[in-house]
GROMACS .gro file of C-alpha atoms in nm:
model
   74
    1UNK     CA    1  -5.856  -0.805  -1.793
    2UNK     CA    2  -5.984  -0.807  -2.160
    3UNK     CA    3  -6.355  -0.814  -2.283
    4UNK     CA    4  -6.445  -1.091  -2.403
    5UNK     CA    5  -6.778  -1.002  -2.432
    6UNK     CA    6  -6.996  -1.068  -2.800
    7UNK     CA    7  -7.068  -0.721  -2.992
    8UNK     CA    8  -7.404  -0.657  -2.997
    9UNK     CA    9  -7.594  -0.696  -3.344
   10UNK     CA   10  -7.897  -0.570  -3.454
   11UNK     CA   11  -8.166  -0.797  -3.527
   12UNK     CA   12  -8.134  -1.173  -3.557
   13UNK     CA   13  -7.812  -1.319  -3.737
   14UNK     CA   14  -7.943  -1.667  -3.712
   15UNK     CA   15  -7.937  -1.897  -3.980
   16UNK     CA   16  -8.309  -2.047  -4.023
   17UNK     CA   17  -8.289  -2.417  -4.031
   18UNK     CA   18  -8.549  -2.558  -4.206
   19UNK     CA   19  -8.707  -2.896  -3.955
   20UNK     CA   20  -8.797  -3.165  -4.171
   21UNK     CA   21  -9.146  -3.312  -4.179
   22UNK     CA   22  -9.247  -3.562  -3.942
   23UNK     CA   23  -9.299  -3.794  -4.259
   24UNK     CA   24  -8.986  -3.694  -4.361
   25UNK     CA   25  -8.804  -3.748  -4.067
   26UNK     CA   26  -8.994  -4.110  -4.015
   27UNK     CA   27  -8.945  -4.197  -4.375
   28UNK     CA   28  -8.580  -4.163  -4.263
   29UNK     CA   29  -8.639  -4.353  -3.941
   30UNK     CA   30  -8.792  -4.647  -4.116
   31UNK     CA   31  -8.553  -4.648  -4.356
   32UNK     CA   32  -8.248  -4.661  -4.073
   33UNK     CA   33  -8.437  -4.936  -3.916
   34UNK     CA   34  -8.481  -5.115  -4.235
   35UNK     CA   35  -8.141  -5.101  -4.368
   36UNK     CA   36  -8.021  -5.219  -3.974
   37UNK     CA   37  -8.306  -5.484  -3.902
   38UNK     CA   38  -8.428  -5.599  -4.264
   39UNK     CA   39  -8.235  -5.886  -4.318
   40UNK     CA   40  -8.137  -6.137  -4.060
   41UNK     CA   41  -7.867  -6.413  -4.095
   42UNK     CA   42  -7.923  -6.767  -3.964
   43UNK     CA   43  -8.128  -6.916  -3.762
   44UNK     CA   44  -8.120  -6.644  -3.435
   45UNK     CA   45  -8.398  -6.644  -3.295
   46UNK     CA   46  -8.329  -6.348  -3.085
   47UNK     CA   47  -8.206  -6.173  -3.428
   48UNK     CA   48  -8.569  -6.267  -3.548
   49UNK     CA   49  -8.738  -6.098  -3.222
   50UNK     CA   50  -8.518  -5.789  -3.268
   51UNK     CA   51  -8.572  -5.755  -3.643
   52UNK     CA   52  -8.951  -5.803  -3.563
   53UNK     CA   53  -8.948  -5.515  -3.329
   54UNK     CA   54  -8.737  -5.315  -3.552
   55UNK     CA   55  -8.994  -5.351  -3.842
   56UNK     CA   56  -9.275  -5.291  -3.588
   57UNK     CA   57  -9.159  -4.974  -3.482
   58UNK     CA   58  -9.050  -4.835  -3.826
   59UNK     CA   59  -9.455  -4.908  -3.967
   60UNK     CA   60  -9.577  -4.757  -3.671
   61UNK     CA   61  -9.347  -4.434  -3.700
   62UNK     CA   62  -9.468  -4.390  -4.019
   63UNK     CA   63  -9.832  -4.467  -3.946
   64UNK     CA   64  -9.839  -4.205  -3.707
   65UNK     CA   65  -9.648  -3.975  -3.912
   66UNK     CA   66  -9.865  -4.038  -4.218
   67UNK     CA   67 -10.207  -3.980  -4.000
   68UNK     CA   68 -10.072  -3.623  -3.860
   69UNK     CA   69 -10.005  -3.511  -4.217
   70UNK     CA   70 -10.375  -3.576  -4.294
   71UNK     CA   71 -10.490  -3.457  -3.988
   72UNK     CA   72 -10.636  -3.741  -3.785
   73UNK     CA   73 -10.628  -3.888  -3.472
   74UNK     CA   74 -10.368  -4.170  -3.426
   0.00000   0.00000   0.00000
């Protein structure tokens, strides 16, 4: 049978990946949200409830994301 096995390397070959902020990544959040929830057509209501909880979330996100950047409690 044939080995299959990885060579060994010495010392880490991983590529770093840089993590976004978590303002970045809830600026992108709200922005997702926004672009799926920020308009709504007719007279839905339940398209009015769901955009409503769409916008909620997306202030909140970045509320919280804006408050551990300076530090604070949320």
């Amino acid at each position: 049978m044939a080995d299959l096995s990885m060579p060994t390397c010495a010392g880490d070959t991983t590529i770093p990946v840089d993590e976004p902020s978590e303002l970045t990544a809830a600026i992108r959040v709200g922005e997702r949200l926004l672009a799926h929830y920020g308009t709504v057509d007719g007279g839905d209501i339940f398209a009015y409830i769901q955009a409503h909880g769409g916008l909620a979330e997306a202030l909140r996100l970045l509320l919280r994301a804006l408050a551990a950047e300076r530090g604070e409690q949320p």
